[in-house]
Structure formats: C-alpha cells, structure tokens
C-alpha cells in the first residue's frame, strides 16, 4: 500500500464550519483548487468552505485497481501516484488548471475524450465520505468493484456540484495505462464525421477518442504497439503530427477554446444522442465523443440554443461566457418538472438549510 | 420458514381495502390480470430465496405504462404497499410479498421495442429476459454485457433493481454501467425519465435507481447499451496446489496491466463438485483453479495470453490449459456456471453468500471460513469472481435437520460481517432484500442508515414501495446489536483475529 506524505485531515474543522453555518442558516461555497469556479454560478455573498487543505492519498492498491484520496488532493498528484504503477483515471478528467482537486473533479463529473469508450466519472466512483448539510460525516460505497449494499450515494454525489454535501474523500476504480497511442486524421464533413465516428465504435478496434473540427476527423487508437499498428492499418487517414491534440482538447487549450476575453461569444457544451445530425445554430463547432459532446462558440440567443438541443433530445450548458450572459441565463438546461421536484426533495434531505453552493447548479436551490 | 431473520410483523391487509383494490383494478384491467385466488397467488409467495415465503393478498399483472400509473396512484391513495416483481429469481428476498400489500408483476412487459444497430442501443420493457437481449442482437454482432448466472430467466427490470453483475464485471461493469436510460413511475403515478441517450444534467438519479431494490420507483422502460462482440476470445485454465498462490497470481495478472474479461476462481470442494456434475475437464487433485478469459483484438488477446501463461507457469501452476476451440471454451465455462447446481447435488440444501472483499484478504477470509466450517459442522464450497473480489461461499446444509438452517444463517451472517471487517461489503450483486437486512447494521452506522431513509423519503414519503426491505429500521439494528465493526474500527483492535 502506498501512502502519500502530504497528509492533512481537516475534516473536523470542515465539519465544525458546516455545523455553524447550518445553525445560523449561512451559505457556503465549497472550494477546492478553484479551477472550475467558472462553471455554474457562484453566490457572491456566501462564505468559502476551503477543502483544498484536506489532502493526501489514503490508499492506492495497484493490484485491486483502487485509489482512495482526500478531496483536496490535487488531480495532478493522483495522476502521478497512478503513473508510477502504469495506471490512470480512464475517464480523462479535465483539470482546467494546475490546482484542480480530485473532489472538484468528482463533484463536477466532467470527462475527457475517452468518455464514449471508457465511461465518465460516475462509472469509476466506488465510494465516498460525505459531509452533509446536517453536519454529519457519512461513508457510502467502499473500495470494492461490486457493492450493492444501500442506495448508491456515491454516484448521486458525482456531478451534484457540491449541492448535496461536501466530498471528504473518494475511492475510484483505476485502469492500466496504455503503452502506445496513435492518432489518425482524415478529411470529413460534419455529417460524414458523425456517421463514421459512431461506426468506428462498433468495429471492436481499440479506439479511445474521436473528434471532428474544421472538416478534419481525429481518431485515437491506444493499446500495445502491435495492437495499435494492426488497428491503424484497418482505418483510413494519416498519422497525426499534432501530438498534443487530445490534451489540448481536454484542457481547452486548443485555439478553438482560447479566445481573447474581449470577444462576446459564449462557449456552449452541447450534449446530444449518438448520430444526431449537425444542429443549425450559427457559430463555430468542435465535436468530441464521436459527436455526442459538441462545443459551440456562438453569440446565438440562449433560448434558441436550448430549444434546438431539446428538439433532438439533448441539452446545453453555458460553459464560459461573459458575466452578463452568465447572470441572465440558466447555466444548466432546466429539468422537466417531475425531475426537478425530486431534485428539490433530495436537496432538502441532504442539506435542509440550503448551506451548500446556493444556485450553483440550478436557480431553484 | 426461517424464524431467525424473517419475521413479518405487518398486519394482514384490511379485507375492505382488498375488496376496493380489486374493484378499482378491474375497472381498467381484465379478470386474469388481477390474481386473487390462493392457487393463483401461491406461485408468488417467494423469489429465488425460497426459504422465505409469504402469500400475497393480491397480484396484479399490468401490460401498459398507463395501467402501472393507475395502480400506483390507487395504492398511493389507499396507502397500500407495492412489491414490484420481475421473474422472481432474486437471491435475497427482495421480491418477497408483504401481508398487507400487493405484488406488481411486470411479466407482461416482455417486448423489445427497438434495436438501433447504429447507435448500438436497444429499448426494452422491464420484463424482457436478460439473455433475450443478447440473442435478439446477436446477428448484428452485438451483445448486452452484464450476465448474471440467472440470465436465461431473470429480467432486465430486476437487473436494474438489483444492479446485477455477472462474470464479466471487472472489464464491462455492472448493470448501472450498461444502462443509458430508465423510464419509471413514482408512487404518485408520475412518469419520470432518468438518464438519457445524451449525457444528462442534474443529479445521477439513473445511478441512484440502480440497486434500489424497487424502493424508489417502478421501472417501466429501459434503454440499454449494446457492445460489439470482441473479435477474439481466449480462455486459459490454471490450477494450483494452494489457494494463496492462485490468489497472488490473479493480483499479478492485474498488476501487469491486464484486465481479463472474466476471472473466476474455485476452491477444491467447488472444483470436485463441478467436475462430477459437468464433466468439463477440471483437474480434481488441486486446491484451487481459475479460468481467465481474455477478449479484444486478435493481437491484444494473443499478447495478453502469452503474458498470463508465463505468469501462471512462473507461479508453478500444476495445470495450464488454453481452450483449443470455442467448443472447449464453452465446456470449461460450463463447469463454473453449473457450480451452484453441482454443489446442490452434494447436499439437500445450500445457502449462497455474496460478500465482496479486497482481494488481498482472500486467504485470511478463506482460512477463517475453514475454521468456522469445522466449528459449525457445515461444509463450505467457494466460487469466487476473483477479478472483482466478489465471493460466493456456498454453505451446505439440510433444512430437515432441526436447527441446521438457523446455524447456516448464523454462519452466513458471520462470513458477511467478516467481509465488512476486512474492508468489503455484505453484498456484491445479489442485493440486501430481506436476507441481509441485519448485516446492513454492521456495514452502516445509524446516521448513514437514517440518510438512506431520507433518500427514500424524497421519492416515497409514505414508504409504500417495497417497505421493510434493503434498509433496516434503527430499532431493528438496535435489536440485532451485533458485534459492531464499522469503518474498519474493531471493538478490540489489540486482539489478533486471524
């Protein structure tokens, strides 16, 4: 078992702060590395609950494919710990900054280009310790792959944006890293790319990422040298000379994402079912996840974007935009009424005083 | 019926309410869909855990979503409990009827509504059999991955309720990893859609409903993910003179970056029983045996097979055999898959445990089980999903011998508590149901159990959906008052336990 040396357990202090806040009906913004502060609304009047000092890998058992770490542990440190054993977080979480923490990674549940092939954050969470709005520290799930005792609270916390409780530590399934990757590039229109990228996933080939931008289709293959070479021969396209493409796509450092602050367009994250044809919203598009996650840079009206997405069974998140746009628009697509009712009730059961991350996820709470 | 664990203390249903239910159900369902005579009700008195029985006062068999909504609305109005049921193959008493509630049988929801070979998804009704999905899409070179051993008969709706696993979980996940969307009806009769074919927003209610044992909502439609069949599949059998070495070898395979599609281990009693039953070619003079299945591209499988073979040889496997062809591969699997009935031939009854442990504690747990086996005078055979740490000890007993079932239950409870003690769980894939409800008090403390009840309260404030299952009351935990091992904190940490 490997223990990180950088161990700080501040759960008692966090618990005390939450209990005080609940008693005085004060609101708290949960903060890890602050790398995803742009996502969702931050209540300017709330105090900060700083989890970034709650750090340390509690255990990493390479032969069990499990790592458990305190929520403030930096994602970068987790990746280094895993890398030493040729292991990885298979859902390729974006960091969006040097200080991203594992707690924030799970709370936001963002996933990188590997998502359609390996799943998202919710597919790797095995267990967690949560500090609820009642000021209680509770443990759910565990460190084993199969566990159906009690409701799956760990998955409920994944992607809840901290609105149900503070993650104190998380246990994640990890996978072996692949030794070789290669990326193939070929020319394709958006329509062709959507069809071809979806078909690729059904060929039993070691495809681990697929994207489209500027009439170019990108396909990543990964595995052993022999596996990758054999698969590359079966597919069209030439080998890419953009080795950083997937990293830049994941971290939003491609030129597509890095626009001058002065430009008024918003960045939308659009999620649609497989094989959804191109949407007719004006702007620049980049497709990831075989076309199921689409990035749109556009100055289109928010309602038009949302309506176009709803019409095809998808949804839109206002990912990055100027302050006015963020404050005048729902960041996440509003939910159908019966689902919102359940969300509100769950919020009530975990955080009755509404302490955590007020309006970060939905304006209702 | 066992008295040690299962005591239904709920009152009988009020006869007037029963009559009102019948009248109101018959207003929108035909006579054959509202079962109310004893001879029709008896088949529903238990699920796959047949030691627990309770004849339900009423069984309804709807065939449309609207009917399910109406039934639930009526039950909600009259405050009548509802136990949803698929094929009734569950192994933990999750579908055990209640004296004061109805059984909602979903058997008529047995249609595959749509298969999309391009998006590789299928829309199915909850009463569709697990295996029927793979059969229906086989010609398109696709399959549905989770394969619980009851897959010939168990239904996909039940799989969602239990978050069922199978032998391929380490690589392909459990039901929750292979379902994209669930449409369900709440106790208030509202239709909700959880998850979706696009990446959805908000809380992961799709994750939450998996494994919720029919206590949050009733599933009426499911969209499953289909996978392309692997281009190549190979099976290697390795036998060892020591369980420890077999377990260490499994750890080494994984440490080498190989994720087998299936990795199944058996101990000697299970091997001997399986070979006698299935004549599948297992060596019987060994202490442990595992089947390691590798799948993927031809190149990948060939490389990994060589790695696994050299590892097992280095660790002095006494038998190493790679299935020559598909026929032999199926033959070797047949032994493992018939392990339960094979063990069943050795003894009038057997009791299957479902604990999961961190694999590194395998030999400690097996040693302790051997000690208890002698202490209790009950034989134990072990089959083990070695890849993911899910143990299935089978305790052999004879229910006709006075007190033997009770002793078996006591031994089973001890094994589950040991699983928790070493950092595992009381149930990997069979669910808590009625069977393991006391052990929930060992795995979780009162505050955690209270939070589980709070989640149920968000969906079902009147506790009408499968009440009394899966999550114990705090009173029950107080009564059980077991040796409480929680979060790895032992009551007397200074005492050596193994």
PDB file of N, CA, C and O in Angstrom, chain B residues 86-111:
ATOM      1  N   UNK B  86     -40.074  -9.005 -11.047  1.00  0.00           N
ATOM      2  CA  UNK B  86     -39.771  -9.406 -12.417  1.00  0.00           C
ATOM      3  C   UNK B  86     -39.986 -10.899 -12.552  1.00  0.00           C
ATOM      4  O   UNK B  86     -41.103 -11.392 -12.426  1.00  0.00           O
ATOM      5  N   UNK B  87     -38.894 -11.636 -12.742  1.00  0.00           N
ATOM      6  CA  UNK B  87     -39.026 -13.083 -12.893  1.00  0.00           C
ATOM      7  C   UNK B  87     -38.966 -13.798 -11.543  1.00  0.00           C
ATOM      8  O   UNK B  87     -39.138 -15.015 -11.472  1.00  0.00           O
ATOM      9  N   UNK B  88     -38.697 -13.055 -10.492  1.00  0.00           N
ATOM     10  CA  UNK B  88     -38.647 -13.684  -9.167  1.00  0.00           C
ATOM     11  C   UNK B  88     -37.423 -14.568  -8.966  1.00  0.00           C
ATOM     12  O   UNK B  88     -37.473 -15.546  -8.240  1.00  0.00           O
ATOM     13  N   UNK B  89     -36.305 -14.212  -9.617  1.00  0.00           N
ATOM     14  CA  UNK B  89     -35.096 -15.030  -9.461  1.00  0.00           C
ATOM     15  C   UNK B  89     -34.124 -14.429  -8.447  1.00  0.00           C
ATOM     16  O   UNK B  89     -33.052 -14.974  -8.230  1.00  0.00           O
ATOM     17  N   UNK B  90     -34.477 -13.296  -7.865  1.00  0.00           N
ATOM     18  CA  UNK B  90     -33.592 -12.626  -6.910  1.00  0.00           C
ATOM     19  C   UNK B  90     -33.217 -13.549  -5.770  1.00  0.00           C
ATOM     20  O   UNK B  90     -33.998 -14.404  -5.355  1.00  0.00           O
ATOM     21  N   UNK B  91     -31.997 -13.380  -5.241  1.00  0.00           N
ATOM     22  CA  UNK B  91     -31.473 -14.314  -4.256  1.00  0.00           C
ATOM     23  C   UNK B  91     -31.472 -13.752  -2.839  1.00  0.00           C
ATOM     24  O   UNK B  91     -30.885 -14.335  -1.945  1.00  0.00           O
ATOM     25  N   UNK B  92     -32.113 -12.600  -2.634  1.00  0.00           N
ATOM     26  CA  UNK B  92     -32.059 -12.008  -1.302  1.00  0.00           C
ATOM     27  C   UNK B  92     -33.447 -11.695  -0.726  1.00  0.00           C
ATOM     28  O   UNK B  92     -33.558 -10.983   0.257  1.00  0.00           O
ATOM     29  N   UNK B  93     -34.489 -12.200  -1.360  1.00  0.00           N
ATOM     30  CA  UNK B  93     -35.830 -11.959  -0.823  1.00  0.00           C
ATOM     31  C   UNK B  93     -36.331 -10.551  -1.083  1.00  0.00           C
ATOM     32  O   UNK B  93     -37.238 -10.070  -0.403  1.00  0.00           O
ATOM     33  N   UNK B  94     -35.772  -9.886  -2.082  1.00  0.00           N
ATOM     34  CA  UNK B  94     -36.193  -8.522  -2.400  1.00  0.00           C
ATOM     35  C   UNK B  94     -37.620  -8.454  -2.905  1.00  0.00           C
ATOM     36  O   UNK B  94     -38.320  -7.457  -2.718  1.00  0.00           O
ATOM     37  N   UNK B  95     -38.083  -9.524  -3.559  1.00  0.00           N
ATOM     38  CA  UNK B  95     -39.452  -9.536  -4.087  1.00  0.00           C
ATOM     39  C   UNK B  95     -40.391 -10.349  -3.196  1.00  0.00           C
ATOM     40  O   UNK B  95     -41.479 -10.732  -3.618  1.00  0.00           O
ATOM     41  N   UNK B  96     -39.968 -10.601  -1.982  1.00  0.00           N
ATOM     42  CA  UNK B  96     -40.833 -11.308  -1.033  1.00  0.00           C
ATOM     43  C   UNK B  96     -42.100 -10.483  -0.794  1.00  0.00           C
ATOM     44  O   UNK B  96     -42.010  -9.304  -0.472  1.00  0.00           O
ATOM     45  N   UNK B  97     -43.274 -11.082  -0.979  1.00  0.00           N
ATOM     46  CA  UNK B  97     -44.519 -10.309  -0.796  1.00  0.00           C
ATOM     47  C   UNK B  97     -44.726  -9.887   0.656  1.00  0.00           C
ATOM     48  O   UNK B  97     -44.073 -10.391   1.567  1.00  0.00           O
ATOM     49  N   UNK B  98     -45.631  -8.947   0.825  1.00  0.00           N
ATOM     50  CA  UNK B  98     -45.992  -8.483   2.164  1.00  0.00           C
ATOM     51  C   UNK B  98     -47.450  -8.855   2.431  1.00  0.00           C
ATOM     52  O   UNK B  98     -48.270  -8.863   1.506  1.00  0.00           O
ATOM     53  N   UNK B  99     -47.764  -9.108   3.687  1.00  0.00           N
ATOM     54  CA  UNK B  99     -49.126  -9.495   4.067  1.00  0.00           C
ATOM     55  C   UNK B  99     -50.138  -8.400   3.760  1.00  0.00           C
ATOM     56  O   UNK B  99     -51.305  -8.657   3.537  1.00  0.00           O
ATOM     57  N   UNK B 100     -49.656  -7.164   3.805  1.00  0.00           N
ATOM     58  CA  UNK B 100     -50.598  -6.046   3.671  1.00  0.00           C
ATOM     59  C   UNK B 100     -50.433  -5.275   2.358  1.00  0.00           C
ATOM     60  O   UNK B 100     -50.875  -4.140   2.247  1.00  0.00           O
ATOM     61  N   UNK B 101     -49.742  -5.896   1.376  1.00  0.00           N
ATOM     62  CA  UNK B 101     -49.515  -5.159   0.130  1.00  0.00           C
ATOM     63  C   UNK B 101     -49.729  -6.028  -1.093  1.00  0.00           C
ATOM     64  O   UNK B 101     -49.875  -7.250  -0.996  1.00  0.00           O
ATOM     65  N   UNK B 102     -49.731  -5.388  -2.253  1.00  0.00           N
ATOM     66  CA  UNK B 102     -49.917  -6.138  -3.489  1.00  0.00           C
ATOM     67  C   UNK B 102     -48.566  -6.440  -4.127  1.00  0.00           C
ATOM     68  O   UNK B 102     -47.568  -5.783  -3.849  1.00  0.00           O
ATOM     69  N   UNK B 103     -48.552  -7.467  -4.974  1.00  0.00           N
ATOM     70  CA  UNK B 103     -47.395  -7.720  -5.826  1.00  0.00           C
ATOM     71  C   UNK B 103     -47.722  -7.156  -7.204  1.00  0.00           C
ATOM     72  O   UNK B 103     -48.800  -7.415  -7.757  1.00  0.00           O
ATOM     73  N   UNK B 104     -46.791  -6.337  -7.730  1.00  0.00           N
ATOM     74  CA  UNK B 104     -46.957  -5.747  -9.058  1.00  0.00           C
ATOM     75  C   UNK B 104     -46.051  -6.544  -9.996  1.00  0.00           C
ATOM     76  O   UNK B 104     -44.847  -6.314 -10.068  1.00  0.00           O
ATOM     77  N   UNK B 105     -46.628  -7.527 -10.676  1.00  0.00           N
ATOM     78  CA  UNK B 105     -45.850  -8.399 -11.563  1.00  0.00           C
ATOM     79  C   UNK B 105     -45.638  -7.729 -12.921  1.00  0.00           C
ATOM     80  O   UNK B 105     -46.596  -7.292 -13.552  1.00  0.00           O
ATOM     81  N   UNK B 106     -44.403  -7.630 -13.365  1.00  0.00           N
ATOM     82  CA  UNK B 106     -44.094  -6.919 -14.607  1.00  0.00           C
ATOM     83  C   UNK B 106     -43.870  -7.875 -15.777  1.00  0.00           C
ATOM     84  O   UNK B 106     -43.323  -7.489 -16.810  1.00  0.00           O
ATOM     85  N   UNK B 107     -44.324  -9.124 -15.619  1.00  0.00           N
ATOM     86  CA  UNK B 107     -44.031 -10.160 -16.618  1.00  0.00           C
ATOM     87  C   UNK B 107     -44.583  -9.844 -18.006  1.00  0.00           C
ATOM     88  O   UNK B 107     -44.032 -10.287 -19.016  1.00  0.00           O
ATOM     89  N   UNK B 108     -45.671  -9.087 -18.063  1.00  0.00           N
ATOM     90  CA  UNK B 108     -46.257  -8.823 -19.387  1.00  0.00           C
ATOM     91  C   UNK B 108     -45.496  -7.749 -20.167  1.00  0.00           C
ATOM     92  O   UNK B 108     -45.758  -7.543 -21.345  1.00  0.00           O
ATOM     93  N   UNK B 109     -44.603  -7.070 -19.504  1.00  0.00           N
ATOM     94  CA  UNK B 109     -43.770  -6.065 -20.195  1.00  0.00           C
ATOM     95  C   UNK B 109     -42.563  -6.779 -20.805  1.00  0.00           C
ATOM     96  O   UNK B 109     -41.428  -6.553 -20.401  1.00  0.00           O
ATOM     97  N   UNK B 110     -42.840  -7.640 -21.776  1.00  0.00           N
ATOM     98  CA  UNK B 110     -41.781  -8.538 -22.238  1.00  0.00           C
ATOM     99  C   UNK B 110     -41.344  -8.288 -23.678  1.00  0.00           C
ATOM    100  O   UNK B 110     -40.883  -9.182 -24.361  1.00  0.00           O
ATOM    101  N   UNK B 111     -41.495  -7.049 -24.129  1.00  0.00           N
ATOM    102  CA  UNK B 111     -41.154  -6.780 -25.532  1.00  0.00           C
ATOM    103  C   UNK B 111     -39.887  -5.946 -25.681  1.00  0.00           C
ATOM    104  O   UNK B 111     -39.654  -5.009 -24.925  1.00  0.00           O
TER     105      UNK B 111
END
